[in-house]
Tab-separated table of C-alpha atoms and ligand atoms in Angstrom:
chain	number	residue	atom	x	y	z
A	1	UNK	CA	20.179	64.311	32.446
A	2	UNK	CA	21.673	66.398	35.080
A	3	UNK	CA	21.980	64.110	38.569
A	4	UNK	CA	22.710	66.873	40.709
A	5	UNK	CA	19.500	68.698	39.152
A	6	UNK	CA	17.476	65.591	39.618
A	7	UNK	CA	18.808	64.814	43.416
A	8	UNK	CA	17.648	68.928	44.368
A	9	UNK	CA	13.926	68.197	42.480
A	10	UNK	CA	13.542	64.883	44.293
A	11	UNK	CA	14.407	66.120	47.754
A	12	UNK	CA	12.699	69.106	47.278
A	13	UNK	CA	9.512	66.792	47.251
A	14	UNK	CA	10.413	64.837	49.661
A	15	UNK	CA	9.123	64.851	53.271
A	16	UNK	CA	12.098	65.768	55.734
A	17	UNK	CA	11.187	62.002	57.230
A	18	UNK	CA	12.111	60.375	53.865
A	19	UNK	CA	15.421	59.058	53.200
A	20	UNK	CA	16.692	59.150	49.652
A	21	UNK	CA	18.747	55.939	48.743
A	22	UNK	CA	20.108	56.919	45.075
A	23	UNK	CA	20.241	53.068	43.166
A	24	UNK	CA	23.799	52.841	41.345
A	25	UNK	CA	23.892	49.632	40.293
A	26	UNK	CA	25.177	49.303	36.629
A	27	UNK	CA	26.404	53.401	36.766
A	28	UNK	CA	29.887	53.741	36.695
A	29	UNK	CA	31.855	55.454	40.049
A	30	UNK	CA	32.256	58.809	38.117
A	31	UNK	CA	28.376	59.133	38.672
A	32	UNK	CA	28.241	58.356	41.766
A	33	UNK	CA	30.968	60.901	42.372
A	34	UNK	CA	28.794	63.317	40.905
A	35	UNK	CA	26.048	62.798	43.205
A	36	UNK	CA	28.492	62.171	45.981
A	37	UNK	CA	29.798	66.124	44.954
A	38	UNK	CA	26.184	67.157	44.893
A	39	UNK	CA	26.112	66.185	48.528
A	40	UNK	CA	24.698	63.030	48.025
A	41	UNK	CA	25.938	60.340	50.550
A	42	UNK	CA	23.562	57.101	50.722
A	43	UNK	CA	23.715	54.667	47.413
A	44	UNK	CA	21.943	51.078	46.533
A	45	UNK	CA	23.543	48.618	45.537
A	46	UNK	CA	22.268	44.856	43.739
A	47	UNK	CA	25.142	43.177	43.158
A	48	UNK	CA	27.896	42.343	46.428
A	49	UNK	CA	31.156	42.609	44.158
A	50	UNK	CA	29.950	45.556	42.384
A	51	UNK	CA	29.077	46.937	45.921
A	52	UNK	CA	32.463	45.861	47.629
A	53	UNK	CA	34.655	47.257	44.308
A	54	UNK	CA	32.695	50.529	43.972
A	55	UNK	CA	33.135	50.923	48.105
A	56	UNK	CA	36.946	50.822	47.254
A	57	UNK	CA	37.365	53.352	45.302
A	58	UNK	CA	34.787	56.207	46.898
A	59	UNK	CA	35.152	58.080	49.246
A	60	UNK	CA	34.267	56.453	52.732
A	61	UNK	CA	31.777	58.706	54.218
A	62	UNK	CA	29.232	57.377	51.802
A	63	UNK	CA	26.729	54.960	53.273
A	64	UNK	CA	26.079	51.834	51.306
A	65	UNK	CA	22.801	49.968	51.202
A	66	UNK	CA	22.421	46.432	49.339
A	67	UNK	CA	18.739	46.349	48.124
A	68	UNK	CA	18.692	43.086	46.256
A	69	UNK	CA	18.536	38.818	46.113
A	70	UNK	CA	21.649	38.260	48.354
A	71	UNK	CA	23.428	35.320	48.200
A	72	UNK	CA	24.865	33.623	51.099
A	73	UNK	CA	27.958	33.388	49.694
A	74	UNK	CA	28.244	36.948	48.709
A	75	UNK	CA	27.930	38.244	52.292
A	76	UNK	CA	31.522	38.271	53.052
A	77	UNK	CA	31.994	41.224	50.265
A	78	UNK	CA	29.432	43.342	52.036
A	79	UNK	CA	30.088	42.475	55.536
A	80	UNK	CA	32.417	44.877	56.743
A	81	UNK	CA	31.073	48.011	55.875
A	82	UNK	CA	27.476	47.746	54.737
A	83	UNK	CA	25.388	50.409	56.096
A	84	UNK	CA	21.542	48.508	55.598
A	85	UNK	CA	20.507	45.049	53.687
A	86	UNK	CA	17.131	45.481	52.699
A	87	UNK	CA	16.891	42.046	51.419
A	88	UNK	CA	16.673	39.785	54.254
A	89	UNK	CA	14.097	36.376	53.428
A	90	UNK	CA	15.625	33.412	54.898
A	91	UNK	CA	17.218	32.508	57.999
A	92	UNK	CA	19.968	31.118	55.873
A	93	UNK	CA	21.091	34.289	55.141
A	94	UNK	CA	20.552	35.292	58.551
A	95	UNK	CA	22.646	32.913	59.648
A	96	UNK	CA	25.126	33.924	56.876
A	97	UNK	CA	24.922	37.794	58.034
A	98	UNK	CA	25.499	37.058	61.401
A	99	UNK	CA	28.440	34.842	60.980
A	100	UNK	CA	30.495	37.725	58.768
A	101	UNK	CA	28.978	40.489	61.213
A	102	UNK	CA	30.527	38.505	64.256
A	103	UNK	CA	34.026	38.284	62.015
A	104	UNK	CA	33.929	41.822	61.576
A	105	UNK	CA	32.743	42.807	64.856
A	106	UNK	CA	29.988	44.536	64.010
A	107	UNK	CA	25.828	44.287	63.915
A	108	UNK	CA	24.397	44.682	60.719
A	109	UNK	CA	20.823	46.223	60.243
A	110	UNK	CA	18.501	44.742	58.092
A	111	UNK	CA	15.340	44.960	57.059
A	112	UNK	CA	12.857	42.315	56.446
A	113	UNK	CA	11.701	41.848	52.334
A	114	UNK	CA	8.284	40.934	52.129
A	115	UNK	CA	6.457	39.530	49.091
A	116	UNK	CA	3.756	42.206	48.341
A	117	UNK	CA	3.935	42.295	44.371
A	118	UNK	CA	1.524	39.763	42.127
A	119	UNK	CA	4.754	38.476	40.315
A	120	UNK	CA	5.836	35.001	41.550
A	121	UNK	CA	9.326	36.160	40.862
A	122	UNK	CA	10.173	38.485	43.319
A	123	UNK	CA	11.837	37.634	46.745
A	124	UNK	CA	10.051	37.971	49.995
A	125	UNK	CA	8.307	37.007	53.041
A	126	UNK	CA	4.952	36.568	53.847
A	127	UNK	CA	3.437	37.542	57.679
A	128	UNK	CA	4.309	33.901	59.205
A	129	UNK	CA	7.816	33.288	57.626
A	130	UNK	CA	8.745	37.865	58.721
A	131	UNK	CA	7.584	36.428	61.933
A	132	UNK	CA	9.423	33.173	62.036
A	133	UNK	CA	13.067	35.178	61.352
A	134	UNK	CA	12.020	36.783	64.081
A	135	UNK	CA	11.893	34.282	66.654
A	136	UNK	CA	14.848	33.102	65.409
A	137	UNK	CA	17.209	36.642	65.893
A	138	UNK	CA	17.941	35.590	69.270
A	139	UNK	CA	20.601	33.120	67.765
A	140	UNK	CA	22.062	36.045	65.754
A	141	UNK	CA	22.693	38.701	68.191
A	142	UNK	CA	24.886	40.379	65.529
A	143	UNK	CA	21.477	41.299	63.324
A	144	UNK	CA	19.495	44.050	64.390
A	145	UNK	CA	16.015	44.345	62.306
A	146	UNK	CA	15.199	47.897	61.327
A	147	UNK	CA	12.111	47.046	59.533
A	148	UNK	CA	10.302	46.606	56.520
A	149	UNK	CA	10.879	46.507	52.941
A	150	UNK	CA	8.929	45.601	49.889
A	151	UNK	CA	8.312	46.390	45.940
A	152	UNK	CA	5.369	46.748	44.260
A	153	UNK	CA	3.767	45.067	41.134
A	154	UNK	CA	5.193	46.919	38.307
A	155	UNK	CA	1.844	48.560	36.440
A	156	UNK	CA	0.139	51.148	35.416
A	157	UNK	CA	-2.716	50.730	37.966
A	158	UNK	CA	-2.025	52.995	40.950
A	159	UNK	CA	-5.024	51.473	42.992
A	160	UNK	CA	-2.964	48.081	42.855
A	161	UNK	CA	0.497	49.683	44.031
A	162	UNK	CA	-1.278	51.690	46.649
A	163	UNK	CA	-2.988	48.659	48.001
A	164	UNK	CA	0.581	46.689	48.096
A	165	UNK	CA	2.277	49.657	49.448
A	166	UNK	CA	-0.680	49.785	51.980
A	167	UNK	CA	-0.637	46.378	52.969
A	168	UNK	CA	3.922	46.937	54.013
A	169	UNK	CA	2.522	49.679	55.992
A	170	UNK	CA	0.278	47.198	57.737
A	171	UNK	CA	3.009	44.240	58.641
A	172	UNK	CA	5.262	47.088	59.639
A	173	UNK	CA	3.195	48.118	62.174
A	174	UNK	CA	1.400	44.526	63.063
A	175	UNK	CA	5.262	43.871	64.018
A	176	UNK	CA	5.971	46.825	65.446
A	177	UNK	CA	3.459	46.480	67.964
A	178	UNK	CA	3.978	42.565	68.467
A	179	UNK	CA	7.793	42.303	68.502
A	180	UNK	CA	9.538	45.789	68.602
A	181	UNK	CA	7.307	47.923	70.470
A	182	UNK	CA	9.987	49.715	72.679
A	183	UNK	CA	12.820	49.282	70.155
A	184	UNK	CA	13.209	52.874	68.588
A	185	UNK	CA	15.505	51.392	65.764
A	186	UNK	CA	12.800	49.331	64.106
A	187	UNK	CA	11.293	52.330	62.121
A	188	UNK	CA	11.418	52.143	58.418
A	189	UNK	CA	9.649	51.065	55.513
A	190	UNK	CA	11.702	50.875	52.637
A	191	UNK	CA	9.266	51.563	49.771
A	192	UNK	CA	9.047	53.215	46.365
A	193	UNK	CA	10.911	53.040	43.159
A	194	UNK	CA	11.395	55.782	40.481
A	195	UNK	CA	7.957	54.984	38.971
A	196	UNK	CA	5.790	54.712	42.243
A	197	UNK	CA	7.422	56.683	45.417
A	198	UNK	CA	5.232	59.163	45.116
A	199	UNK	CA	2.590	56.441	45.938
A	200	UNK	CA	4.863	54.748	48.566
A	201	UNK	CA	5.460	58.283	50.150
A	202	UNK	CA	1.557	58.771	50.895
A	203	UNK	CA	1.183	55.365	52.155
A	204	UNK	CA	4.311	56.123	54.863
A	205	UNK	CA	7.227	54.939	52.820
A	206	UNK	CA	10.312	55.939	54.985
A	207	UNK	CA	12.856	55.615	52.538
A	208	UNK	CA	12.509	55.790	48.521
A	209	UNK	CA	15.133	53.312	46.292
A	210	UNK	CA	15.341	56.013	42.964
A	211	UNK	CA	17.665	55.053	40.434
A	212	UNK	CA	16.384	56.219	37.210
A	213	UNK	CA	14.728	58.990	38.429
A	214	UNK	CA	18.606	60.102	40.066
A	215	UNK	CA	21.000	58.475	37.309
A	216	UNK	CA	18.843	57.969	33.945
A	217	UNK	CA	17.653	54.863	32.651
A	218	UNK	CA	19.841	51.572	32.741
A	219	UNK	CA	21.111	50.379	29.877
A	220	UNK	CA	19.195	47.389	29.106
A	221	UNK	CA	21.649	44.364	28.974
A	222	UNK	CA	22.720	45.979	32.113
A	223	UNK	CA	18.706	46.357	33.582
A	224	UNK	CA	17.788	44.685	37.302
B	1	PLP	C1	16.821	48.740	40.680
B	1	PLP	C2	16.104	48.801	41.960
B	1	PLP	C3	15.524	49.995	42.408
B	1	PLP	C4	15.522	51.290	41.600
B	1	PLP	O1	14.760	51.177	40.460
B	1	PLP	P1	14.338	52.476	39.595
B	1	PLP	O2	13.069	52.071	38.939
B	1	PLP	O3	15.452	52.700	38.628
B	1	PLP	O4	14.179	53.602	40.526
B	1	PLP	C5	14.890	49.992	43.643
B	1	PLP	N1	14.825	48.885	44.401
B	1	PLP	C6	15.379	47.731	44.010
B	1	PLP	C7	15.275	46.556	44.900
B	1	PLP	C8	16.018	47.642	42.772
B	1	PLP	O5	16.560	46.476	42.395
């Protein structure tokens, strides 16, 4: 498994329009390195202290994303230099961003998870409660919302993950037109993992989270 051979394949597929974030969690720094070396520059994270230790030691051009469950009292190792949070479901942790984005004088961009998937256990939003955080961002100035994000049932039937994918496309642009119609920023749907972004990429995905299609497979005590 060469990742600089895998990072040329996948962005030769991809549309210009798509941003590749390559998912690191569980690989150790010296792969990230390689991918960094490759040219490579935005990385997922799932875990904050993983995130915050692995941010020490690269190099600090690299943009960081967090892409999973974040706990409110894990923000403060992500705060100062994450570059996205794709993860955003409550206003608790809204109010939790904004607090350490004040502290470090800065505005964090987020994106809003919603709950597309049939599992019960994923995180997410539905319409009303994407709607209700925002009506509340007026009390968190230091949160910008850059749109969407969402993941798919994980199965075999394509018609299924198409429809899901389908139906982010549809709140993106429902609150696009309701809440963020002149706000340039609010443009991406983050959708499509290693085993469905070619599906998420037809149905307007703006940004693909590949780890095992950049890194390998996880080992599995270590699998998210
Ligand atoms: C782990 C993870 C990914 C990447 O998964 P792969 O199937 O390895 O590409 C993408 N998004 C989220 C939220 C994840 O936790």
């Amino acid at each position: 498994m060469n990742i600089k051979d895998n990072l040329e394949k996948i962005k030769r597929e991809l549309p210009a329009n798509v941003k590749l974030v390559a998912v690191s969690k569980t690989k150790p720094a010296e792969m990230i390195l390689e991918a960094y070396d490759a040219g490579h520059r935005v990385f997922g994270e799932n875990k904050a202290q993983e995130l915050s230790q692995k941010h020490e030691v690269l190099p600090k051009d690299i943009e960081w994303h967090f892409i999973g469950h974040l706990q409110t009292n894990k923000v403060k190792y992500i705060a100062p230099f994450v570059s996205l949070i794709h993860s955003v479901d409550s206003i608790k942790l809204m109010k939790e961003i904004n607090k350490h984005a004040v502290k470090n004088n800065r505005i964090i961009d987020c994106l809003l998870q919603f709950h597309i998937a049939e599992e019960s256990t994923k995180f997410g939003l539905n319409l009303e409660e994407a709607e209700h955080l925002i009506s509340a961002l007026k009390d968190y100035p230091n949160i910008r919302f850059t749109g969407v994000m969402g993941m798919a049932t994980n199965t075999d039937d394509k018609t299924q993950v198409r429809r899901e994918f389908r139906q982010l496309h549809y709140y993106f642009k429902y609150l696009k037109e309701k809440y963020f119609k002149d706000s340039g920023y609010f443009k991406e749907i983050s959708m499509g993992m290693s085993g469905d972004y070619k599906i998420a990429v037809e149905e307007g995905s703006t940004m693909v989270r590949l780890g095992t299609a950049v890194f390998g497979a996880r080992n599995y005590q270590n699998k998210q």
